[in-house]
Amino acid sequence: MKAQRITMDDISKECGLSKMTVSRVLTGRGVVSAKTKALVLKACKRLKYEINTLASNLSSNRSGFIGIATPFEGLIGSNYFYEIIKGFQLVLKESAYDYALFDTLQDSFNDGIKLAKLFHQRKVDGLLVVAPHTNDHFLNTLADLRVPLVVVGENQPSKSICMVSCDDARGITLLCQHLISLGHRRIAYVGGPKDLSSARRREEAYVNFCHVKGMDIPEGFIQPGDYTMRSGRTAGLALLTSKPTPTAIIAANDLVAYGVMESARQLNLQIPHDISIAGFDDLPTASERCPSLTTIHQPICEMAQMGASLLQDALKAGLIPSGQTQMKVSLVVRESTAKRN
Amino acid sequence: MKAQRITMDDISKECGLSKMTVSRVLTGRGVVSAKTKALVLKACKRLKYEINTLASNLSSNRSGFIGIATPFEGLIGSNYFYEIIKGFQLVLKESAYDYALFDTLQDSFNDGIKLAKLFHQRKVDGLLVVAPHTNDHFLNTLADLRVPLVVVGENQPSKSICMVSCDDARGITLLCQHLISLGHRRIAYVGGPKDLSSARRREEAYVNFCHVKGMDIPEGFIQPGDYTMRSGRTAGLALLTSKPTPTAIIAANDLVAYGVMESARQLNLQIPHDISIAGFDDLPTASERCPSLTTIHQPICEMAQMGASLLQDALKAGLIPSGQTQMKVSLVVRESTAKRN
DNA sequence: TTGTAGGCGTTATCAG
DNA sequence: CTGATAACGCCTACAA
């Protein structure tokens, strides 16, 4: 009944070698002569041997899993997340790591319950944290636990944590300059979630820019948003139906910008003739819209690759990854912005 | 140096019981007196004991992981996938299972190499396969391996596989009837990827409907698409700039419909005045667009819940899940369709 | 470059 | 209802 699986013992006997030598060949750790190696590999193939990862895990006390932790709500279904995953995969697919997905919004995560489970029970080898909220308490817990960890897509207050993000402030400044150069003076802003550091820095940059240029920010020109299309639509309606009316709107990200565009449509306003609209992210869809969206290009996939590489290197070296990386952003001018008329 | 972790042995000694009894309490398998149980649990809490899943895995020969296998390209970044994950999570979050993500488009997956790894090496307990391509050879391999497996979102040719999908044909028929009742006779169709069973069934339903109604399908009225917005835009441009011009367009899914809407905008056509457009899926964004999209509601999240439940029940019973479930769909009339003018 | 001994922490089996 | 003993299959450390 029990289809007795082939084990390392079988291979070692087949080859007249010790289990240890077989193990060395398979893990790549340690030195083995080319001849022995070939012998072992041939035997594995002949006997259709497959290493039992579970046993290996217990012995080495490592799971071979990288955890990807992310707030599911809103993020998982977005192109942004797709780019991130693509980047991770580019780096990890050649490695022996698989990845497991964890929702940071689950109560148990921030409670530390899930986390403890991950590290003490599952022995997750490392963690890639995507776009954590700044009130995500668990990050500091992890830093304390000295767990290999890289944060991608947000800047973290705790400076001991390794992090890859982009220059949010620079991006918004570029957008402001672009709109100013087109003659706009009444530029409104739709923000992002207050518990994301990126959203806060983007909004600050907008406020700073206006301040430096001596531009007043009329009441109501800063609308709240939450990085979703729906919030953009609500904010857009508010902005475009009250006085003073902006001639340009900067959205904290592309999804919000899409929502603002929908609101303009709803009001029968022409983009960019009646209102200029700009976003932030440069999602693949930004160029597919009509009109296409002026936005800030953020190298999302590259950020993810960088994050995964940093983690992988640290794991290889047995270290905790560290250091803050900020990627460059660039302005992409498309059809949704034009001279103020 | 080595922070000696607490093990089951420590707990058993602390309580003056055997490891086995402790194990029984923790796993819930086997019978233990209430008094003993309380004693053990208290000791675990006091010593901050956490079970070592790796050791447990080796002993029981199960990983406690459910694999989620899906073609990454395009799907992961979509609202559709978000709904699916939401459904899975609703079911699995109370269970002890974690989930690992696997890309079925990786060569190694269909090769069977990755699969073998999953089952012989990682001992993944079960697999939830999201929207597999019909040429995904690996499904039959799995059926042969007698691995617990549920396919969600597509119908599979191999009838021995457990599957949860929706009534695609019925959905398209409902859309056709709706448009006919609005006076449309020149109804065009933009399809989906040929290697998805859903796409094929939807297109067949359209063709069938036209046939039954005695409506000719003019050359070029069936445009290819691939479930992306970009393909919808291309197809829309083609349809709306040639003769005969359709008065209504059915898209194989919502994303394609969005693309068709963009193409109409590009041509300065009013929706629904100049052209009626309908989709399929009823993504959350379908109601947030302007105009909002007439579409077929598919209970995506519920399908995922059903799939996860079927898998979980089968795992609990030690069986291979089986049976085909087809969920009902419904027509959601919104602003993007109107009487032919 | 290869081998030996021992242990990783849990669960299964079977007896009491 | 509880306990003793033996796996589970590999890896670490050290020895040869």
XYZ file of C-alpha atoms (C1' of nucleotides) in Angstrom:
714
model
C 0.000 0.000 0.000
C 2.591 2.488 1.074
C 4.477 3.340 -2.062
C 7.815 3.474 -0.348
C 9.527 6.597 -1.580
C 13.153 6.641 -2.538
C 15.287 8.322 0.104
C 18.796 9.585 0.244
C 19.799 6.306 1.781
C 18.790 4.439 -1.331
C 20.906 6.701 -3.449
C 23.901 6.392 -1.208
C 23.677 2.611 -1.276
C 23.176 2.592 -5.012
C 26.356 4.601 -5.415
C 28.328 2.994 -2.652
C 28.730 6.385 -1.035
C 27.608 7.891 2.228
C 24.413 9.881 2.610
C 26.542 12.847 3.382
C 28.182 12.878 0.005
C 24.835 12.622 -1.689
C 23.589 15.497 0.412
C 26.571 17.594 -0.550
C 25.934 17.003 -4.211
C 22.287 17.923 -3.902
C 22.644 21.033 -1.779
C 25.740 22.291 -3.534
C 27.309 23.015 -0.179
C 30.730 21.518 0.385
C 33.156 20.139 -2.141
C 32.646 16.965 -4.118
C 34.695 15.602 -6.972
C 33.189 15.971 -10.403
C 33.176 12.247 -10.909
C 31.304 11.514 -7.691
C 28.868 14.276 -8.445
C 28.033 12.848 -11.845
C 27.631 9.419 -10.339
C 25.189 10.646 -7.733
C 23.154 12.717 -10.148
C 22.838 9.801 -12.492
C 21.629 7.567 -9.691
C 19.073 10.155 -8.617
C 17.719 10.311 -12.103
C 17.677 6.565 -12.498
C 15.822 5.982 -9.253
C 13.660 9.090 -9.762
C 14.771 10.382 -6.423
C 13.353 13.658 -5.142
C 14.662 15.216 -2.015
C 12.195 15.503 0.838
C 12.133 19.184 1.590
C 10.269 18.636 4.821
C 13.094 16.574 6.265
C 15.640 18.975 4.938
C 13.776 21.826 6.548
C 13.774 20.237 9.941
C 17.446 19.445 9.833
C 18.552 22.823 8.650
C 15.884 24.709 10.546
C 15.001 26.728 7.481
C 11.775 26.520 5.535
C 12.941 27.657 2.128
C 9.998 30.030 2.047
C 10.108 33.748 1.603
C 7.039 35.409 3.034
C 5.414 38.180 1.062
C 3.484 40.331 3.462
C 1.133 42.931 2.143
C -2.141 44.607 3.020
C -4.480 42.663 0.763
C -7.197 45.275 0.730
C -6.951 47.185 -2.493
C -3.384 46.235 -3.233
C -3.554 42.657 -4.441
C -5.885 43.415 -7.297
C -3.830 46.326 -8.563
C -1.374 46.602 -11.384
C 1.048 47.973 -8.849
C 1.090 44.688 -7.008
C 1.438 42.809 -10.243
C 4.587 44.727 -11.070
C 5.922 44.025 -7.626
C 5.304 40.299 -7.871
C 6.845 40.269 -11.309
C 9.982 41.827 -9.893
C 10.160 39.389 -7.012
C 9.693 36.485 -9.305
C 12.394 37.588 -11.693
C 14.838 37.377 -8.834
C 13.517 34.396 -6.937
C 12.580 32.034 -9.719
C 16.132 30.857 -10.161
C 16.543 30.339 -6.444
C 15.234 27.464 -4.409
C 12.847 29.723 -2.554
C 9.121 29.559 -2.905
C 6.933 32.323 -1.638
C 4.010 32.369 0.695
C 1.530 35.198 0.866
C 0.409 36.839 4.082
C -2.145 39.536 4.686
C -0.832 42.209 6.993
C -4.311 43.535 7.585
C -5.420 40.412 9.381
C -5.690 41.278 13.024
C -3.429 38.447 13.955
C -0.631 39.917 11.938
C -0.232 43.157 13.762
C -1.039 41.404 16.983
C 2.181 39.560 16.476
C 0.366 36.245 16.663
C 0.647 35.477 13.007
C 4.156 36.805 12.979
C 5.274 34.622 15.785
C 3.746 31.768 13.919
C 5.655 32.668 10.801
C 8.996 32.839 12.496
C 8.856 30.394 15.330
C 6.608 27.871 13.745
C 7.016 28.165 10.011
C 10.578 29.410 10.116
C 10.037 31.661 7.156
C 13.525 32.495 5.956
C 12.873 36.098 5.111
C 10.131 38.600 4.569
C 9.353 40.947 1.729
C 6.921 43.530 3.001
C 5.019 45.407 0.325
C 3.652 48.864 1.027
C 3.221 48.565 4.783
C 1.141 51.052 6.664
C 3.128 53.286 8.946
C 1.045 52.169 11.858
C 2.046 48.626 11.125
C 3.425 47.909 14.429
C 4.756 44.527 13.397
C 7.741 45.960 11.576
C 9.460 47.055 14.720
C 8.721 43.745 16.300
C 10.485 42.137 13.396
C 13.445 44.440 13.561
C 13.754 43.414 17.185
C 13.549 39.749 16.302
C 16.409 40.302 13.864
C 14.531 38.709 11.038
C 15.739 39.232 7.476
C 13.305 41.727 6.101
C 13.033 44.186 3.234
C 10.296 46.757 2.846
C 9.375 47.595 -0.718
C 7.355 50.588 -1.819
C 7.228 52.589 1.360
C 9.667 54.425 3.494
C 9.773 53.274 7.060
C 10.189 55.453 10.071
C 12.322 52.889 11.811
C 15.611 53.513 10.107
C 17.116 50.214 11.033
C 14.879 48.463 8.526
C 16.030 47.791 4.990
C 13.864 49.572 2.527
C 13.475 50.273 -1.176
C 11.242 53.115 -2.231
C 11.111 55.916 -4.750
C 11.616 59.634 -4.502
C 8.014 60.618 -3.872
C 8.700 64.254 -3.134
C 10.717 64.699 -6.290
C 7.900 63.177 -8.337
C 5.274 65.548 -7.055
C 7.616 68.490 -7.499
C 8.157 67.494 -11.122
C 4.402 67.405 -11.663
C 3.919 70.798 -10.059
C 6.661 72.318 -12.182
C 5.175 70.787 -15.298
C 1.750 72.261 -14.578
C 3.155 75.645 -13.625
C 5.077 75.743 -16.886
C 1.767 75.150 -18.692
C 0.387 78.254 -17.059
C -1.645 76.634 -14.303
C -1.947 78.460 -11.005
C -4.999 76.834 -9.451
C -3.632 73.351 -8.897
C -5.561 71.061 -6.569
C -4.431 67.849 -4.961
C -6.083 64.549 -4.111
C -4.179 62.643 -1.448
C -3.653 59.048 -0.453
C -4.118 57.044 2.740
C -2.709 58.845 5.726
C -1.113 55.716 7.055
C 1.104 55.261 4.031
C 4.360 57.145 4.189
C 4.409 57.621 0.422
C 1.071 59.375 0.533
C 2.207 61.684 3.277
C 5.432 62.608 1.535
C 3.646 63.267 -1.727
C 1.188 65.574 -0.076
C 3.922 67.387 1.819
C 5.795 67.947 -1.420
C 2.701 69.519 -2.949
C 2.182 71.797 0.013
C 5.846 72.728 0.050
C 5.868 73.547 -3.604
C 2.885 75.855 -3.299
C 4.465 77.486 -0.297
C 7.780 78.120 -2.015
C 6.046 79.533 -5.087
C 3.943 81.775 -2.910
C 0.773 80.095 -4.133
C -2.134 80.059 -1.766
C -3.915 76.761 -1.327
C -7.621 77.609 -1.305
C -9.845 75.818 1.140
C -10.890 72.469 -0.231
C -8.032 72.230 -2.724
C -6.581 69.317 -0.841
C -9.026 66.430 -1.012
C -8.631 63.166 0.848
C -8.279 59.923 -1.069
C -7.198 56.387 -0.475
C -5.353 55.349 -3.631
C -8.559 53.965 -5.162
C -10.447 55.024 -8.237
C -13.605 55.511 -6.262
C -11.990 58.041 -3.945
C -10.652 59.897 -6.970
C -14.088 60.161 -8.411
C -15.561 61.545 -5.197
C -12.722 64.002 -4.776
C -12.906 65.072 -8.404
C -16.603 65.798 -8.157
C -16.018 67.911 -5.073
C -13.189 69.878 -6.679
C -14.851 70.457 -10.022
C -18.187 71.624 -8.674
C -17.042 74.261 -6.195
C -15.356 77.648 -6.366
C -12.578 78.394 -6.927
C -12.351 75.643 -9.494
C -8.892 74.263 -10.176
C -7.505 74.230 -13.697
C -5.340 71.259 -12.874
C -5.532 68.343 -10.446
C -2.676 66.227 -9.203
C -3.698 62.833 -7.898
C -1.600 60.939 -5.372
C -1.533 57.933 -7.677
C -2.796 56.765 -11.042
C -5.893 55.008 -9.745
C -7.042 58.190 -8.057
C -6.301 60.061 -11.276
C -8.502 57.620 -13.168
C -11.297 58.385 -10.749
C -10.824 62.111 -11.214
C -11.020 61.590 -14.961
C -14.315 59.779 -14.545
C -15.680 62.641 -12.493
C -14.694 65.114 -15.195
C -16.494 62.990 -17.735
C -19.530 62.870 -15.546
C -19.557 66.677 -15.557
C -19.028 66.796 -19.312
C -15.667 68.460 -18.978
C -13.043 67.876 -21.648
C -9.642 66.606 -20.575
C -7.260 68.369 -20.935
C -9.131 71.304 -22.474
C -11.178 72.120 -19.405
C -9.084 70.433 -16.754
C -5.590 68.992 -16.646
C -5.150 65.803 -14.635
C -1.961 64.074 -13.563
C -1.200 60.906 -11.628
C 1.673 59.075 -10.008
C 2.992 55.513 -10.652
C 2.798 55.134 -14.411
C 0.846 51.905 -14.306
C 0.728 50.023 -17.587
C -2.842 51.233 -18.026
C -1.835 54.896 -17.795
C -0.872 54.923 -21.458
C -3.917 52.915 -22.507
C -6.510 55.391 -21.388
C -8.074 58.002 -23.575
C -6.732 60.557 -23.003
C -3.534 58.938 -21.854
C -2.382 60.036 -18.435
C 0.457 62.393 -17.598
C 2.120 60.829 -14.600
C 5.302 60.117 -12.680
C 7.072 56.981 -13.692
C 8.055 54.871 -10.759
C 10.246 51.834 -11.494
C 8.012 49.466 -9.574
C 9.258 46.204 -10.978
C 12.870 47.282 -10.535
C 12.197 48.275 -6.954
C 10.828 44.820 -6.308
C 13.814 43.208 -7.972
C 16.144 45.290 -5.904
C 14.294 44.369 -2.740
C 14.320 40.676 -3.508
C 18.005 40.800 -4.406
C 18.903 42.560 -1.196
C 17.039 39.943 0.763
C 18.558 37.075 -1.138
C 22.088 38.381 -0.734
C 21.587 38.912 2.953
C 20.209 35.418 3.380
C 23.141 33.966 1.522
C 25.535 35.844 3.756
C 23.583 35.079 6.888
C 23.041 38.751 7.588
C 20.133 41.064 8.191
C 19.669 43.263 5.143
C 20.070 46.947 5.776
C 20.232 50.288 4.067
C 17.755 52.615 2.456
C 17.476 52.739 -1.303
C 15.550 55.414 -3.096
C 14.917 54.927 -6.784
C 14.692 57.781 -9.250
C 11.396 58.839 -10.741
C 10.689 60.661 -13.979
C 7.946 62.776 -15.486
C 5.962 61.226 -18.325
C 3.986 63.837 -20.198
C 0.981 62.480 -22.059
C -2.390 63.802 -23.190
C -4.159 64.532 -19.913
C -2.340 67.786 -19.233
C -2.211 70.872 -21.453
C -1.802 74.641 -21.409
C -4.270 76.400 -19.216
C -6.873 77.928 -21.481
C 24.629 31.976 21.987
C 21.989 29.557 20.828
C 18.774 30.808 22.331
C 17.485 27.356 23.132
C 13.887 27.268 22.065
C 11.247 25.659 24.168
C 10.210 22.285 22.774
C 7.437 19.910 23.403
C 9.720 18.037 25.725
C 9.950 21.008 28.038
C 6.216 21.221 28.216
C 5.800 17.542 28.896
C 8.318 17.704 31.721
C 6.745 20.843 33.114
C 3.418 19.070 33.266
C 4.696 15.676 34.215
C 3.081 14.226 31.115
C 4.387 12.565 27.991
C 5.145 14.422 24.790
C 2.399 12.464 23.178
C -0.251 13.879 25.418
C 0.998 17.372 24.760
C 0.896 16.676 21.054
C -2.658 15.430 21.312
C -3.744 18.591 23.053
C -2.106 20.816 20.487
C -3.268 19.038 17.365
C -6.733 18.312 18.618
C -6.400 14.768 17.351
C -7.105 12.063 19.885
C -8.907 12.320 23.182
C -7.558 14.089 26.244
C -9.279 14.838 29.519
C -10.343 18.416 29.989
C -8.190 18.760 33.068
C -5.034 17.586 31.318
C -5.789 19.792 28.394
C -6.068 22.887 30.534
C -2.867 21.993 32.328
C -0.949 21.662 29.088
C -2.301 24.834 27.576
C -1.417 26.784 30.673
C 2.127 25.449 30.592
C 2.480 26.361 26.919
C 1.438 29.886 27.657
C 3.678 30.169 30.673
C 6.755 28.939 28.834
C 5.792 30.781 25.647
C 5.946 27.543 23.745
C 5.365 27.557 19.995
C 5.128 24.356 18.078
C 7.797 23.773 15.474
C 5.867 23.313 12.294
C 8.885 22.014 10.461
C 9.188 19.062 12.790
C 5.488 18.509 12.713
C 5.586 18.537 8.944
C 8.237 15.886 8.765
C 6.460 13.630 11.171
C 3.082 13.917 9.607
C 4.347 14.194 6.059
C 2.104 17.168 5.378
C 3.235 20.736 4.833
C 0.173 22.640 5.950
C 0.401 24.662 2.760
C -2.251 25.070 0.144
C -0.773 25.988 -3.196
C -2.495 28.646 -5.251
C -1.560 28.115 -8.854
C -2.415 30.714 -11.414
C -1.087 32.130 -14.666
C 0.489 35.307 -13.357
C 0.455 37.205 -16.604
C -2.322 39.728 -16.366
C -4.308 37.921 -13.722
C -2.572 38.797 -10.478
C -2.997 42.518 -11.022
C -6.694 42.263 -11.730
C -9.700 42.856 -9.562
C -10.842 39.414 -10.574
C -7.886 37.858 -8.814
C -8.448 40.046 -5.812
C -11.970 38.714 -5.465
C -10.679 35.191 -5.769
C -8.046 35.659 -3.094
C -10.622 37.293 -0.862
C -12.821 34.247 -1.200
C -9.994 31.846 -0.468
C -8.956 33.807 2.532
C -12.436 33.939 3.977
C -12.422 30.173 4.080
C -8.813 29.448 4.929
C -8.071 32.104 7.478
C -9.638 30.134 10.276
C -7.797 27.022 9.269
C -4.200 26.186 9.988
C -3.320 26.357 6.313
C -1.111 29.013 4.836
C -0.965 29.539 1.125
C 1.888 29.616 -1.288
C 1.676 31.152 -4.719
C 2.849 29.438 -7.876
C 2.992 30.691 -11.410
C 1.582 28.188 -13.858
C 3.136 30.013 -16.783
C 6.623 29.206 -15.660
C 7.972 26.598 -18.006
C 8.840 24.343 -15.153
C 5.224 24.163 -14.110
C 3.795 22.614 -17.215
C 6.928 20.564 -17.602
C 5.878 18.849 -14.453
C 9.187 19.726 -12.813
C 7.779 22.369 -10.545
C 4.780 20.200 -9.889
C 6.843 17.258 -8.862
C 8.714 19.582 -6.595
C 5.495 20.784 -5.066
C 4.180 17.377 -4.310
C 7.157 15.175 -3.690
C 9.405 17.742 -2.136
C 7.199 20.380 -0.592
C 4.278 18.070 0.090
C 1.771 20.766 -0.638
C -1.451 19.496 0.869
C -3.748 20.687 -1.858
C -3.958 22.949 -4.851
C -6.339 25.703 -5.817
C -5.896 26.386 -9.490
C -7.221 29.726 -10.682
C -8.255 30.199 -14.293
C -6.038 27.581 -15.879
C -5.463 27.555 -19.590
C -7.019 24.613 -21.355
C -3.649 23.666 -22.729
C -2.346 23.445 -19.206
C -1.145 19.990 -19.424
C -0.292 19.840 -15.733
C -3.878 19.367 -14.648
C -4.098 15.896 -16.023
C -0.790 15.036 -14.494
C -2.235 16.081 -11.175
C -5.398 14.136 -11.632
C -3.187 11.125 -12.248
C -1.143 11.814 -9.142
C -4.372 11.855 -7.195
C -3.615 15.177 -5.618
C -6.388 17.141 -3.923
C -7.143 19.859 -6.410
C -9.910 22.326 -7.207
C -10.067 24.457 -10.317
C -11.747 27.823 -9.867
C -12.958 30.067 -12.649
C -12.645 27.785 -15.610
C -14.267 24.647 -16.778
C -11.903 21.807 -17.373
C -12.083 19.326 -20.185
C -10.911 16.540 -17.930
C -14.112 15.738 -16.153
C -12.506 13.931 -13.288
C -11.236 17.233 -11.913
C -13.203 19.169 -9.323
C -14.193 22.524 -10.663
C -16.167 25.635 -9.795
C -17.125 27.968 -12.587
C -20.033 30.093 -13.712
C -22.571 29.718 -16.442
C -20.730 31.592 -19.171
C -23.117 30.723 -21.955
C -26.138 31.854 -19.985
C -24.437 35.178 -19.258
C -23.749 35.975 -22.881
C -27.246 34.930 -23.824
C -28.669 37.317 -21.247
C -26.604 40.147 -22.713
C -27.714 39.353 -26.235
C -31.355 39.275 -25.202
C -30.958 42.561 -23.361
C -29.475 44.273 -26.415
C -32.036 42.766 -28.765
C -34.789 44.045 -26.531
C -33.289 47.519 -26.851
C -33.652 47.274 -30.597
C -30.086 46.415 -31.500
C -29.490 44.153 -34.460
C -25.877 44.856 -35.339
C -24.221 43.421 -32.271
C -20.493 42.788 -32.418
C -18.376 40.692 -30.118
C -14.849 40.985 -28.733
C -13.515 37.663 -27.523
C -11.048 36.417 -24.947
C -7.979 34.186 -24.999
C -8.548 31.050 -27.016
C -6.868 28.906 -24.406
C -9.384 29.771 -21.716
C -12.475 27.637 -21.693
C -14.604 30.517 -20.420
C -13.646 32.630 -23.399
C -14.502 29.886 -25.825
C -17.863 29.177 -24.246
C -18.788 32.853 -24.192
C -17.984 33.252 -27.848
C -19.897 30.116 -28.770
C -22.913 31.426 -26.925
C -22.788 34.645 -28.915
C -22.506 32.801 -32.185
C -25.302 30.445 -31.190
C -27.592 33.255 -30.225
C -27.116 35.027 -33.530
C -27.679 31.789 -35.340
C -30.900 31.005 -33.515
C -32.222 34.515 -34.099
C -31.328 34.290 -37.742
C -28.951 37.214 -37.438
C -26.036 37.260 -39.807
C -22.642 37.925 -38.283
C -20.946 40.317 -40.699
C -17.287 39.803 -41.448
C -15.157 41.406 -38.762
C -17.925 41.474 -36.147
C -16.034 38.975 -34.043
C -12.808 40.571 -32.919
C -10.080 38.782 -31.031
C -9.134 39.884 -27.549
C -7.228 38.601 -24.580
C -9.164 39.787 -21.529
C -7.089 42.974 -21.328
C -8.083 46.579 -21.700
C -5.540 47.108 -24.422
C -7.042 44.404 -26.587
C -10.468 45.932 -26.074
C -9.251 49.251 -27.290
C -7.723 47.787 -30.427
C -10.813 45.734 -31.167
C -13.104 48.677 -30.487
C -11.224 50.888 -32.905
C -11.448 48.235 -35.575
C -15.190 47.716 -35.055
C -16.133 51.366 -34.848
C -14.225 52.508 -37.908
C -15.438 49.985 -40.469
C -18.700 49.157 -42.189
C -21.099 47.850 -41.213
C -20.697 49.567 -37.881
C -22.227 47.804 -34.888
C -24.721 49.626 -32.686
C -23.741 47.495 -29.723
C -20.624 45.648 -28.639
C -20.403 42.763 -26.212
C -16.996 42.292 -24.649
C -15.847 38.940 -23.309
C -15.052 40.541 -19.970
C -15.154 43.885 -18.203
C -11.539 44.811 -18.885
C -12.091 44.375 -22.587
C -15.251 46.446 -22.286
C -13.266 49.219 -20.630
C -10.908 49.180 -23.581
C -13.806 49.374 -26.017
C -15.121 52.358 -24.079
C -11.773 54.086 -24.421
C -11.807 53.486 -28.163
C -15.263 55.031 -28.410
C -14.013 58.059 -26.546
C -11.061 58.327 -28.833
C -13.488 58.483 -31.756
C -15.672 61.027 -29.973
C -18.605 58.688 -29.807
C -21.074 59.020 -26.958
C -21.817 55.970 -24.843
C -24.552 54.772 -24.917
C -26.031 57.259 -27.389
C -23.846 56.280 -30.316
C -22.792 52.857 -29.185
C -23.939 50.460 -26.474
C -21.216 48.516 -24.690
C -21.513 45.566 -22.316
C -19.036 43.477 -20.375
C -18.836 40.307 -18.311
C -17.682 39.809 -14.702
C -19.096 42.803 -12.860
C -15.805 43.862 -11.343
C -16.096 46.387 -8.515
C -14.899 49.064 -10.944
C -17.744 48.386 -13.376
C -20.061 50.571 -11.358
C -17.435 53.247 -10.796
C -16.927 54.124 -14.400
C -18.671 56.899 -16.209
C -20.850 55.735 -17.772
C -21.203 52.729 -15.519
C -21.004 49.417 -17.297
C -23.828 47.051 -18.131
C -22.416 43.619 -17.463
C -22.981 40.077 -16.253
C -22.540 39.578 -12.569
C -20.385 36.614 -11.749
C -20.117 35.664 -8.060
C -16.342 35.549 -8.147
C -15.708 35.711 -4.445
C -18.349 33.081 -3.751
C -16.877 30.809 -6.382
C -13.532 31.067 -4.638
C -15.122 30.376 -1.281
C -16.861 27.372 -2.670
C -13.635 26.096 -4.199
C -11.672 26.538 -1.001
C -14.409 24.876 1.023
C -14.542 21.897 -1.282
C -10.813 21.490 -0.981
C -10.811 21.885 2.747
C -13.585 19.363 3.243
C -11.867 16.866 1.020
C -8.598 17.296 2.875
C -10.328 16.800 6.160
C -11.913 13.612 4.896
C -8.743 12.433 3.203
C -10.426 12.378 -0.162
C -9.852 13.845 -3.567
C -12.438 16.565 -4.189
C -14.711 15.966 -7.109
C -17.749 17.275 -8.882
C -18.524 20.170 -11.134
C -20.215 23.239 -9.761
C -21.605 25.934 -11.951
C -22.676 29.173 -10.298
C -25.541 31.317 -11.526
C -24.923 34.614 -13.242
C -27.194 37.632 -13.574
C -27.606 40.626 -15.817
C -26.758 44.025 -14.337
C -28.112 46.829 -16.459
C -26.316 50.142 -16.038
C -25.656 53.211 -18.145
C -23.511 51.867 -20.959
C -26.358 50.294 -22.881
C -29.447 52.021 -24.237
C -32.082 51.872 -26.963
C -30.678 51.849 -30.442
C -31.154 55.319 -31.858
C 37.459 14.714 -0.840
C 34.636 11.497 1.845
C 32.524 9.067 6.018
C 30.468 8.417 10.916
C 27.526 9.475 14.595
C 24.001 11.941 16.409
C 20.245 14.892 16.666
C 16.414 18.105 14.734
C 11.102 18.108 17.322
C 7.298 16.121 16.192
C 3.818 12.244 15.366
C 2.401 7.055 14.831
C 1.966 2.756 16.808
C 0.784 -0.023 20.091
C 0.471 -1.206 24.706
C -1.333 -0.234 29.314
C -7.370 8.423 28.606
C -2.089 8.217 28.766
C 2.771 6.645 27.888
C 7.135 4.426 25.777
C 9.500 3.798 21.691
C 10.513 4.181 17.161
C 10.416 6.356 13.129
C 10.426 10.689 9.725
C 14.806 11.839 6.186
C 17.971 14.955 6.194
C 21.989 18.027 7.887
C 25.788 19.555 11.219
C 30.045 18.681 13.238
C 33.801 16.450 13.379
C 36.955 12.856 12.040
C 39.665 10.372 8.617
